[in-house]
Structures are given as structure tokens and as C-alpha cells.
């Protein structure tokens, strides 16, 4: 890691704190979905499993919010840095591609941790009634790897999209259908079998499944290893692609 890493991390941190729009969509927007779906399905149970809806909805909306923030943060940043020629300037310094991407990832990890704490705290209010099991700590490594995987997805999008409209369009086309198919907004047990098959090909499904099992205490060593292993594989593949397609300028 070069000496540029701490300086770039500090810059990213200040930028994140000053952007009111990013703060809203990172912290407030996902809570709106929790309030919406939590109110609609309050006190109800999923017939197929007997578990309450909140046990599905709270972890699912949380993981979607964290994954969504990871994708958009780096995708918009790379597009804006190239448009303003900031990356061209950074390229003339000792900073490497790894320093640029890893410093932003570090800030994204910190934001994800705040998101998780805030979201779980709200979901545990009596109105929603989430009661995490003692195994909830298992969600931490899953969320860590999930952030890496979706950050890499965002870096790929940011490498190709040259306008804010393109970043928003591509990111939403990927993340919105994935959220519904992966069970973020309603239990995957309610889906037809062919949609369940599609869900198993999506990284968000394994993040939802692993975090949900951790919060309900239904995780086994095998299921945890599977979810963690698949997320790691996605992170490695997307990460390699992100580094390969990284661009310093739009030229």
C-alpha cells in the first residue's frame, strides 16, 4: 500500500460527510423500505416457514441497502473523477490503481458498518420487533465480503459509464431486479421455482440468505461456508474485472 492511501482515505471520508444526497440515499432511503414493508406485514408470518415477515424483511432490506450504497458510491465517484480530470491528475502522482480503489473501499466499509448498526437498531424497536439471535455476529464477515463484491460491481459500472445518468441507469437495472429476485423485499419462499433458480445465480441472494440465517439462528456451518464461499468467489471475479477495466480518463 502506497503512502497515498491515508491521504486518499481522508479525502473520501470528507467527501462522504459533505454530500447530503448520498447521506439520504445511504441511511434514510433503506429505512423507508423497512418502514413500508414492516408496516404492511407487521405481525404476520410466512406460511411456508412459519417465521415472521420481519425476520426476512429486516435483514433483506439491510443487505440491499448496504450493497446498493457500495455499488453507487464507487460508480459515481469514478465517473465524476474522470469527468473532472481528477484521476488524470492523481495518475501523475505516486498513487496506484490499488490505492485509489482500496481507499474508497475502506470508507465504504465504514459506512456499511454505520448502516448496519442503524438499521438493526431501528428494526429492533417494539413496532418492528426484530430479535436477533446470539449467532447474529456471523453476519459481520458476510457483510464484509458482500461489500467487497458489490463495490467491485460498482467499480466495473463506473469504468464504463461516463455520465451520472448512465451510472444511475446501469446500477438500477442491476440492483433493483436483483433485490426482488434475491428476497430483499419479500421472502424467496413465496417465489415460483424458476425464479428461485435465477436467485441462486445472484450474489445478493447469498448475502441475504447468510445474514438472515445469522439473525434468526438458523445458520449451520455448511450454510455459512456456502454463503461465504460464494460471496468470496463473486468478490474475486468482480474484483479482477474491476482492476482490468479501470480507466484514468475518458480518452
PDB file of C-alpha atoms in Angstrom:
ATOM      1  CA  UNK A   1       0.000   0.000   0.000  1.00  0.00           C
ATOM      2  CA  UNK A   2       1.441   3.375  -1.046  1.00  0.00           C
ATOM      3  CA  UNK A   3       1.719   6.498   1.104  1.00  0.00           C
ATOM      4  CA  UNK A   4      -1.190   7.888  -0.952  1.00  0.00           C
ATOM      5  CA  UNK A   5      -3.636   5.549   0.780  1.00  0.00           C
ATOM      6  CA  UNK A   6      -4.204   7.554   4.017  1.00  0.00           C
ATOM      7  CA  UNK A   7      -4.472  10.843   2.128  1.00  0.00           C
ATOM      8  CA  UNK A   8      -6.998   9.437  -0.321  1.00  0.00           C
ATOM      9  CA  UNK A   9      -8.969   7.812   2.511  1.00  0.00           C
ATOM     10  CA  UNK A  10      -9.190  11.153   4.321  1.00  0.00           C
ATOM     11  CA  UNK A  11     -10.422  12.869   1.160  1.00  0.00           C
ATOM     12  CA  UNK A  12     -13.089  10.218   0.569  1.00  0.00           C
ATOM     13  CA  UNK A  13     -14.249  10.480   4.179  1.00  0.00           C
ATOM     14  CA  UNK A  14     -14.662  14.263   3.997  1.00  0.00           C
ATOM     15  CA  UNK A  15     -16.480  13.963   0.688  1.00  0.00           C
ATOM     16  CA  UNK A  16     -18.921  11.396   2.077  1.00  0.00           C
ATOM     17  CA  UNK A  17     -19.714  13.572   5.106  1.00  0.00           C
ATOM     18  CA  UNK A  18     -20.453  16.640   2.987  1.00  0.00           C
ATOM     19  CA  UNK A  19     -22.770  15.040   0.408  1.00  0.00           C
ATOM     20  CA  UNK A  20     -26.331  15.390   1.731  1.00  0.00           C
ATOM     21  CA  UNK A  21     -27.838  13.450  -1.178  1.00  0.00           C
ATOM     22  CA  UNK A  22     -25.551  10.483  -0.572  1.00  0.00           C
ATOM     23  CA  UNK A  23     -26.284  10.548   3.154  1.00  0.00           C
ATOM     24  CA  UNK A  24     -30.032  10.467   2.441  1.00  0.00           C
ATOM     25  CA  UNK A  25     -29.923   7.569  -0.011  1.00  0.00           C
ATOM     26  CA  UNK A  26     -27.400   5.669   2.094  1.00  0.00           C
ATOM     27  CA  UNK A  27     -29.031   5.907   5.507  1.00  0.00           C
ATOM     28  CA  UNK A  28     -32.605   7.195   5.195  1.00  0.00           C
ATOM     29  CA  UNK A  29     -33.842   5.648   1.955  1.00  0.00           C
ATOM     30  CA  UNK A  30     -33.407   1.980   3.040  1.00  0.00           C
ATOM     31  CA  UNK A  31     -35.185   2.751   6.322  1.00  0.00           C
ATOM     32  CA  UNK A  32     -38.184   3.954   4.302  1.00  0.00           C
ATOM     33  CA  UNK A  33     -38.443   0.461   2.798  1.00  0.00           C
ATOM     34  CA  UNK A  34     -38.208  -1.094   6.252  1.00  0.00           C
ATOM     35  CA  UNK A  35     -41.000   1.177   7.464  1.00  0.00           C
ATOM     36  CA  UNK A  36     -43.111   0.436   4.382  1.00  0.00           C
ATOM     37  CA  UNK A  37     -42.786  -3.345   4.292  1.00  0.00           C
ATOM     38  CA  UNK A  38     -42.535  -3.654   8.061  1.00  0.00           C
ATOM     39  CA  UNK A  39     -45.868  -1.863   8.411  1.00  0.00           C
ATOM     40  CA  UNK A  40     -47.581  -3.841   5.643  1.00  0.00           C
ATOM     41  CA  UNK A  41     -46.534  -7.242   7.015  1.00  0.00           C
ATOM     42  CA  UNK A  42     -46.432  -6.330  10.700  1.00  0.00           C
ATOM     43  CA  UNK A  43     -47.355  -9.259  12.942  1.00  0.00           C
ATOM     44  CA  UNK A  44     -47.695 -11.682  10.016  1.00  0.00           C
ATOM     45  CA  UNK A  45     -45.845 -14.952   9.453  1.00  0.00           C
ATOM     46  CA  UNK A  46     -44.705 -16.644   6.250  1.00  0.00           C
ATOM     47  CA  UNK A  47     -46.860 -19.735   5.798  1.00  0.00           C
ATOM     48  CA  UNK A  48     -44.125 -21.785   4.134  1.00  0.00           C
ATOM     49  CA  UNK A  49     -41.667 -21.418   7.009  1.00  0.00           C
ATOM     50  CA  UNK A  50     -43.695 -20.196   9.971  1.00  0.00           C
ATOM     51  CA  UNK A  51     -41.184 -17.379  10.533  1.00  0.00           C
ATOM     52  CA  UNK A  52     -42.327 -13.769  10.887  1.00  0.00           C
ATOM     53  CA  UNK A  53     -42.011 -11.438   7.918  1.00  0.00           C
ATOM     54  CA  UNK A  54     -39.749  -9.095   9.855  1.00  0.00           C
ATOM     55  CA  UNK A  55     -37.156 -11.881  10.108  1.00  0.00           C
ATOM     56  CA  UNK A  56     -36.986 -11.865   6.306  1.00  0.00           C
ATOM     57  CA  UNK A  57     -37.575  -8.198   5.590  1.00  0.00           C
ATOM     58  CA  UNK A  58     -35.183  -6.569   8.075  1.00  0.00           C
ATOM     59  CA  UNK A  59     -32.006  -8.490   7.059  1.00  0.00           C
ATOM     60  CA  UNK A  60     -33.035  -8.408   3.396  1.00  0.00           C
ATOM     61  CA  UNK A  61     -33.643  -4.668   3.167  1.00  0.00           C
ATOM     62  CA  UNK A  62     -30.491  -4.019   5.202  1.00  0.00           C
ATOM     63  CA  UNK A  63     -28.274  -6.080   2.904  1.00  0.00           C
ATOM     64  CA  UNK A  64     -29.830  -4.477  -0.159  1.00  0.00           C
ATOM     65  CA  UNK A  65     -29.224  -1.004   1.281  1.00  0.00           C
ATOM     66  CA  UNK A  66     -25.595  -1.795   2.057  1.00  0.00           C
ATOM     67  CA  UNK A  67     -24.981  -3.442  -1.327  1.00  0.00           C
ATOM     68  CA  UNK A  68     -26.728  -0.593  -3.152  1.00  0.00           C
ATOM     69  CA  UNK A  69     -24.629   2.022  -1.352  1.00  0.00           C
ATOM     70  CA  UNK A  70     -21.423   0.144  -2.199  1.00  0.00           C
ATOM     71  CA  UNK A  71     -22.319  -0.003  -5.889  1.00  0.00           C
ATOM     72  CA  UNK A  72     -23.396   3.614  -6.264  1.00  0.00           C
ATOM     73  CA  UNK A  73     -20.618   5.164  -4.164  1.00  0.00           C
ATOM     74  CA  UNK A  74     -17.726   3.937  -6.295  1.00  0.00           C
ATOM     75  CA  UNK A  75     -19.594   4.012  -9.627  1.00  0.00           C
ATOM     76  CA  UNK A  76     -20.496   7.698  -9.273  1.00  0.00           C
ATOM     77  CA  UNK A  77     -17.079   8.541  -7.854  1.00  0.00           C
ATOM     78  CA  UNK A  78     -15.124   7.030 -10.753  1.00  0.00           C
ATOM     79  CA  UNK A  79     -17.386   8.705 -13.311  1.00  0.00           C
ATOM     80  CA  UNK A  80     -17.045  12.109 -11.614  1.00  0.00           C
ATOM     81  CA  UNK A  81     -13.289  11.796 -11.099  1.00  0.00           C
ATOM     82  CA  UNK A  82     -12.735  11.068 -14.789  1.00  0.00           C
ATOM     83  CA  UNK A  83     -15.117  13.834 -15.886  1.00  0.00           C
ATOM     84  CA  UNK A  84     -13.296  16.412 -13.739  1.00  0.00           C
ATOM     85  CA  UNK A  85      -9.878  15.056 -14.782  1.00  0.00           C
ATOM     86  CA  UNK A  86      -9.103  14.362 -11.139  1.00  0.00           C
ATOM     87  CA  UNK A  87      -7.946  10.845 -11.940  1.00  0.00           C
ATOM     88  CA  UNK A  88      -5.642  12.197 -14.644  1.00  0.00           C
ATOM     89  CA  UNK A  89      -4.023  14.417 -12.003  1.00  0.00           C
ATOM     90  CA  UNK A  90      -3.815  11.568  -9.483  1.00  0.00           C
ATOM     91  CA  UNK A  91      -2.153   9.410 -12.130  1.00  0.00           C
ATOM     92  CA  UNK A  92       0.773  11.832 -12.218  1.00  0.00           C
ATOM     93  CA  UNK A  93       1.383  11.184  -8.511  1.00  0.00           C
ATOM     94  CA  UNK A  94       2.796   8.015  -6.916  1.00  0.00           C
ATOM     95  CA  UNK A  95      -0.784   6.818  -6.242  1.00  0.00           C
ATOM     96  CA  UNK A  96      -1.609   3.465  -7.834  1.00  0.00           C
ATOM     97  CA  UNK A  97      -4.880   1.975  -9.044  1.00  0.00           C
ATOM     98  CA  UNK A  98      -4.913  -0.182  -5.921  1.00  0.00           C
ATOM     99  CA  UNK A  99      -4.557   2.857  -3.650  1.00  0.00           C
ATOM    100  CA  UNK A 100      -7.390   4.717  -5.367  1.00  0.00           C
ATOM    101  CA  UNK A 101      -9.781   1.762  -5.171  1.00  0.00           C
ATOM    102  CA  UNK A 102      -8.776   0.449  -1.728  1.00  0.00           C
ATOM    103  CA  UNK A 103      -9.014   3.872  -0.047  1.00  0.00           C
ATOM    104  CA  UNK A 104     -12.566   4.326  -1.309  1.00  0.00           C
ATOM    105  CA  UNK A 105     -13.366   0.739  -0.258  1.00  0.00           C
ATOM    106  CA  UNK A 106     -12.152   1.467   3.273  1.00  0.00           C
ATOM    107  CA  UNK A 107     -14.570   4.392   3.567  1.00  0.00           C
ATOM    108  CA  UNK A 108     -17.354   2.284   2.066  1.00  0.00           C
ATOM    109  CA  UNK A 109     -16.718  -0.378   4.725  1.00  0.00           C
ATOM    110  CA  UNK A 110     -17.039   2.209   7.474  1.00  0.00           C
ATOM    111  CA  UNK A 111     -20.294   3.492   6.002  1.00  0.00           C
ATOM    112  CA  UNK A 112     -21.627  -0.069   5.751  1.00  0.00           C
ATOM    113  CA  UNK A 113     -20.879  -0.642   9.448  1.00  0.00           C
ATOM    114  CA  UNK A 114     -22.838   2.501  10.386  1.00  0.00           C
ATOM    115  CA  UNK A 115     -25.687   1.424   8.103  1.00  0.00           C
ATOM    116  CA  UNK A 116     -25.867  -2.000   9.751  1.00  0.00           C
ATOM    117  CA  UNK A 117     -25.874  -0.641  13.308  1.00  0.00           C
ATOM    118  CA  UNK A 118     -28.503   1.989  12.480  1.00  0.00           C
ATOM    119  CA  UNK A 119     -30.720  -0.438  10.597  1.00  0.00           C
ATOM    120  CA  UNK A 120     -30.629  -3.199  13.207  1.00  0.00           C
ATOM    121  CA  UNK A 121     -31.295  -0.649  15.941  1.00  0.00           C
ATOM    122  CA  UNK A 122     -34.427   0.603  14.170  1.00  0.00           C
ATOM    123  CA  UNK A 123     -35.616  -2.935  13.309  1.00  0.00           C
ATOM    124  CA  UNK A 124     -35.348  -3.898  16.985  1.00  0.00           C
ATOM    125  CA  UNK A 125     -37.802  -1.193  18.034  1.00  0.00           C
ATOM    126  CA  UNK A 126     -41.023  -2.659  19.510  1.00  0.00           C
ATOM    127  CA  UNK A 127     -43.005  -1.549  16.446  1.00  0.00           C
ATOM    128  CA  UNK A 128     -40.993  -3.908  14.210  1.00  0.00           C
ATOM    129  CA  UNK A 129     -39.979  -6.448  16.829  1.00  0.00           C
ATOM    130  CA  UNK A 130     -36.802  -7.922  15.357  1.00  0.00           C
ATOM    131  CA  UNK A 131     -34.950 -10.006  17.948  1.00  0.00           C
ATOM    132  CA  UNK A 132     -31.546 -11.061  16.594  1.00  0.00           C
ATOM    133  CA  UNK A 133     -30.270 -14.468  17.721  1.00  0.00           C
ATOM    134  CA  UNK A 134     -26.956 -14.888  19.508  1.00  0.00           C
ATOM    135  CA  UNK A 135     -25.468 -16.006  16.185  1.00  0.00           C
ATOM    136  CA  UNK A 136     -26.058 -12.568  14.636  1.00  0.00           C
ATOM    137  CA  UNK A 137     -22.285 -11.884  14.798  1.00  0.00           C
ATOM    138  CA  UNK A 138     -21.897 -14.294  11.858  1.00  0.00           C
ATOM    139  CA  UNK A 139     -23.394 -11.577   9.684  1.00  0.00           C
ATOM    140  CA  UNK A 140     -20.238  -9.458  10.075  1.00  0.00           C
ATOM    141  CA  UNK A 141     -17.892 -11.419   7.773  1.00  0.00           C
ATOM    142  CA  UNK A 142     -20.734 -11.952   5.304  1.00  0.00           C
ATOM    143  CA  UNK A 143     -21.450  -8.221   5.160  1.00  0.00           C
ATOM    144  CA  UNK A 144     -17.732  -7.509   4.797  1.00  0.00           C
ATOM    145  CA  UNK A 145     -17.414  -9.816   1.805  1.00  0.00           C
ATOM    146  CA  UNK A 146     -20.719  -8.602   0.387  1.00  0.00           C
ATOM    147  CA  UNK A 147     -19.478  -5.017   0.434  1.00  0.00           C
ATOM    148  CA  UNK A 148     -16.303  -6.064  -1.390  1.00  0.00           C
ATOM    149  CA  UNK A 149     -18.295  -7.920  -4.053  1.00  0.00           C
ATOM    150  CA  UNK A 150     -20.775  -5.114  -4.725  1.00  0.00           C
ATOM    151  CA  UNK A 151     -18.088  -2.451  -4.517  1.00  0.00           C
ATOM    152  CA  UNK A 152     -16.330  -4.308  -7.322  1.00  0.00           C
ATOM    153  CA  UNK A 153     -19.583  -4.353  -9.310  1.00  0.00           C
ATOM    154  CA  UNK A 154     -19.817  -0.591  -8.864  1.00  0.00           C
ATOM    155  CA  UNK A 155     -16.197  -0.149  -9.956  1.00  0.00           C
ATOM    156  CA  UNK A 156     -16.970  -2.035 -13.173  1.00  0.00           C
ATOM    157  CA  UNK A 157     -20.018   0.156 -13.814  1.00  0.00           C
ATOM    158  CA  UNK A 158     -18.012   3.285 -13.052  1.00  0.00           C
ATOM    159  CA  UNK A 159     -15.331   2.257 -15.528  1.00  0.00           C
ATOM    160  CA  UNK A 160     -17.788   2.238 -18.445  1.00  0.00           C
ATOM    161  CA  UNK A 161     -20.411   4.863 -17.543  1.00  0.00           C
ATOM    162  CA  UNK A 162     -19.389   8.409 -18.469  1.00  0.00           C
ATOM    163  CA  UNK A 163     -22.416  10.321 -17.179  1.00  0.00           C
ATOM    164  CA  UNK A 164     -24.438  10.387 -13.947  1.00  0.00           C
ATOM    165  CA  UNK A 165     -27.496   9.269 -15.912  1.00  0.00           C
ATOM    166  CA  UNK A 166     -25.639   6.242 -17.244  1.00  0.00           C
ATOM    167  CA  UNK A 167     -24.383   5.289 -13.776  1.00  0.00           C
ATOM    168  CA  UNK A 168     -27.900   5.530 -12.327  1.00  0.00           C
ATOM    169  CA  UNK A 169     -29.485   3.616 -15.190  1.00  0.00           C
ATOM    170  CA  UNK A 170     -26.983   0.742 -15.248  1.00  0.00           C
ATOM    171  CA  UNK A 171     -26.843   0.446 -11.454  1.00  0.00           C
ATOM    172  CA  UNK A 172     -30.613   0.405 -11.078  1.00  0.00           C
ATOM    173  CA  UNK A 173     -31.082  -2.093 -13.888  1.00  0.00           C
ATOM    174  CA  UNK A 174     -28.745  -4.415 -11.992  1.00  0.00           C
ATOM    175  CA  UNK A 175     -29.691  -3.745  -8.365  1.00  0.00           C
ATOM    176  CA  UNK A 176     -33.483  -3.329  -8.431  1.00  0.00           C
ATOM    177  CA  UNK A 177     -34.352  -6.642 -10.144  1.00  0.00           C
ATOM    178  CA  UNK A 178     -31.672  -8.372  -8.044  1.00  0.00           C
ATOM    179  CA  UNK A 179     -33.269  -7.045  -4.857  1.00  0.00           C
ATOM    180  CA  UNK A 180     -36.662  -8.538  -5.729  1.00  0.00           C
ATOM    181  CA  UNK A 181     -35.264 -11.813  -7.060  1.00  0.00           C
ATOM    182  CA  UNK A 182     -32.926 -12.274  -4.083  1.00  0.00           C
ATOM    183  CA  UNK A 183     -35.630 -11.909  -1.448  1.00  0.00           C
ATOM    184  CA  UNK A 184     -34.721  -8.479  -0.110  1.00  0.00           C
ATOM    185  CA  UNK A 185     -38.278  -7.132  -0.148  1.00  0.00           C
ATOM    186  CA  UNK A 186     -40.287 -10.296   0.350  1.00  0.00           C
ATOM    187  CA  UNK A 187     -39.442 -13.922   1.224  1.00  0.00           C
ATOM    188  CA  UNK A 188     -37.980 -16.005  -1.562  1.00  0.00           C
ATOM    189  CA  UNK A 189     -40.098 -18.917  -0.258  1.00  0.00           C
ATOM    190  CA  UNK A 190     -43.069 -17.200  -1.908  1.00  0.00           C
ATOM    191  CA  UNK A 191     -41.485 -17.249  -5.382  1.00  0.00           C
ATOM    192  CA  UNK A 192     -42.116 -19.766  -8.186  1.00  0.00           C
ATOM    193  CA  UNK A 193     -39.439 -22.425  -8.548  1.00  0.00           C
ATOM    194  CA  UNK A 194     -37.997 -20.960 -11.777  1.00  0.00           C
ATOM    195  CA  UNK A 195     -37.396 -17.603 -10.072  1.00  0.00           C
ATOM    196  CA  UNK A 196     -35.731 -19.371  -7.160  1.00  0.00           C
ATOM    197  CA  UNK A 197     -33.309 -20.912  -9.660  1.00  0.00           C
ATOM    198  CA  UNK A 198     -32.444 -17.461 -11.012  1.00  0.00           C
ATOM    199  CA  UNK A 199     -31.972 -16.161  -7.470  1.00  0.00           C
ATOM    200  CA  UNK A 200     -29.287 -18.768  -6.793  1.00  0.00           C
ATOM    201  CA  UNK A 201     -27.147 -17.198  -9.524  1.00  0.00           C
ATOM    202  CA  UNK A 202     -27.150 -13.767  -7.853  1.00  0.00           C
ATOM    203  CA  UNK A 203     -24.642 -12.581  -5.220  1.00  0.00           C
ATOM    204  CA  UNK A 204     -27.300 -10.697  -3.245  1.00  0.00           C
ATOM    205  CA  UNK A 205     -29.167 -13.958  -2.620  1.00  0.00           C
ATOM    206  CA  UNK A 206     -26.207 -15.403  -0.716  1.00  0.00           C
ATOM    207  CA  UNK A 207     -25.769 -12.196   1.261  1.00  0.00           C
ATOM    208  CA  UNK A 208     -29.477 -12.149   2.156  1.00  0.00           C
ATOM    209  CA  UNK A 209     -29.541 -15.840   2.976  1.00  0.00           C
ATOM    210  CA  UNK A 210     -26.435 -15.755   5.147  1.00  0.00           C
ATOM    211  CA  UNK A 211     -27.337 -12.611   7.077  1.00  0.00           C
ATOM    212  CA  UNK A 212     -30.927 -13.774   7.517  1.00  0.00           C
ATOM    213  CA  UNK A 213     -29.808 -17.140   8.890  1.00  0.00           C
ATOM    214  CA  UNK A 214     -27.380 -15.410  11.243  1.00  0.00           C
ATOM    215  CA  UNK A 215     -30.085 -13.163  12.655  1.00  0.00           C
ATOM    216  CA  UNK A 216     -32.582 -15.985  13.140  1.00  0.00           C
ATOM    217  CA  UNK A 217     -30.109 -18.527  14.499  1.00  0.00           C
ATOM    218  CA  UNK A 218     -30.849 -20.988  11.712  1.00  0.00           C
ATOM    219  CA  UNK A 219     -27.363 -20.931  10.173  1.00  0.00           C
ATOM    220  CA  UNK A 220     -25.336 -24.119  10.060  1.00  0.00           C
ATOM    221  CA  UNK A 221     -21.613 -24.499   9.480  1.00  0.00           C
ATOM    222  CA  UNK A 222     -22.340 -25.792   5.967  1.00  0.00           C
ATOM    223  CA  UNK A 223     -24.725 -22.969   5.033  1.00  0.00           C
ATOM    224  CA  UNK A 224     -22.379 -20.310   6.403  1.00  0.00           C
ATOM    225  CA  UNK A 225     -19.440 -21.800   4.485  1.00  0.00           C
ATOM    226  CA  UNK A 226     -21.514 -21.930   1.279  1.00  0.00           C
ATOM    227  CA  UNK A 227     -22.725 -18.336   1.507  1.00  0.00           C
ATOM    228  CA  UNK A 228     -19.289 -17.042   2.478  1.00  0.00           C
ATOM    229  CA  UNK A 229     -17.568 -19.090  -0.210  1.00  0.00           C
ATOM    230  CA  UNK A 230     -19.884 -17.929  -2.993  1.00  0.00           C
ATOM    231  CA  UNK A 231     -19.609 -14.273  -1.943  1.00  0.00           C
ATOM    232  CA  UNK A 232     -15.825 -14.590  -1.865  1.00  0.00           C
ATOM    233  CA  UNK A 233     -15.847 -16.079  -5.361  1.00  0.00           C
ATOM    234  CA  UNK A 234     -18.029 -13.239  -6.654  1.00  0.00           C
ATOM    235  CA  UNK A 235     -15.750 -10.687  -4.959  1.00  0.00           C
ATOM    236  CA  UNK A 236     -12.632 -12.187  -6.539  1.00  0.00           C
ATOM    237  CA  UNK A 237     -14.117 -12.395 -10.034  1.00  0.00           C
ATOM    238  CA  UNK A 238     -15.649  -8.920  -9.980  1.00  0.00           C
ATOM    239  CA  UNK A 239     -12.516  -7.501  -8.331  1.00  0.00           C
ATOM    240  CA  UNK A 240     -10.218  -8.821 -11.052  1.00  0.00           C
ATOM    241  CA  UNK A 241     -12.532  -7.443 -13.741  1.00  0.00           C
ATOM    242  CA  UNK A 242     -12.727  -4.053 -11.973  1.00  0.00           C
ATOM    243  CA  UNK A 243      -8.932  -3.699 -11.923  1.00  0.00           C
ATOM    244  CA  UNK A 244      -8.661  -4.771 -15.573  1.00  0.00           C
ATOM    245  CA  UNK A 245     -11.227  -2.280 -16.887  1.00  0.00           C
ATOM    246  CA  UNK A 246     -10.196   0.637 -14.630  1.00  0.00           C
ATOM    247  CA  UNK A 247      -9.686   3.855 -16.642  1.00  0.00           C
ATOM    248  CA  UNK A 248      -7.819   7.002 -15.600  1.00  0.00           C
ATOM    249  CA  UNK A 249      -9.615   9.208 -18.140  1.00  0.00           C
ATOM    250  CA  UNK A 250     -12.423   9.164 -20.711  1.00  0.00           C
ATOM    251  CA  UNK A 251      -9.953   9.393 -23.598  1.00  0.00           C
TER     252      UNK A 251
END
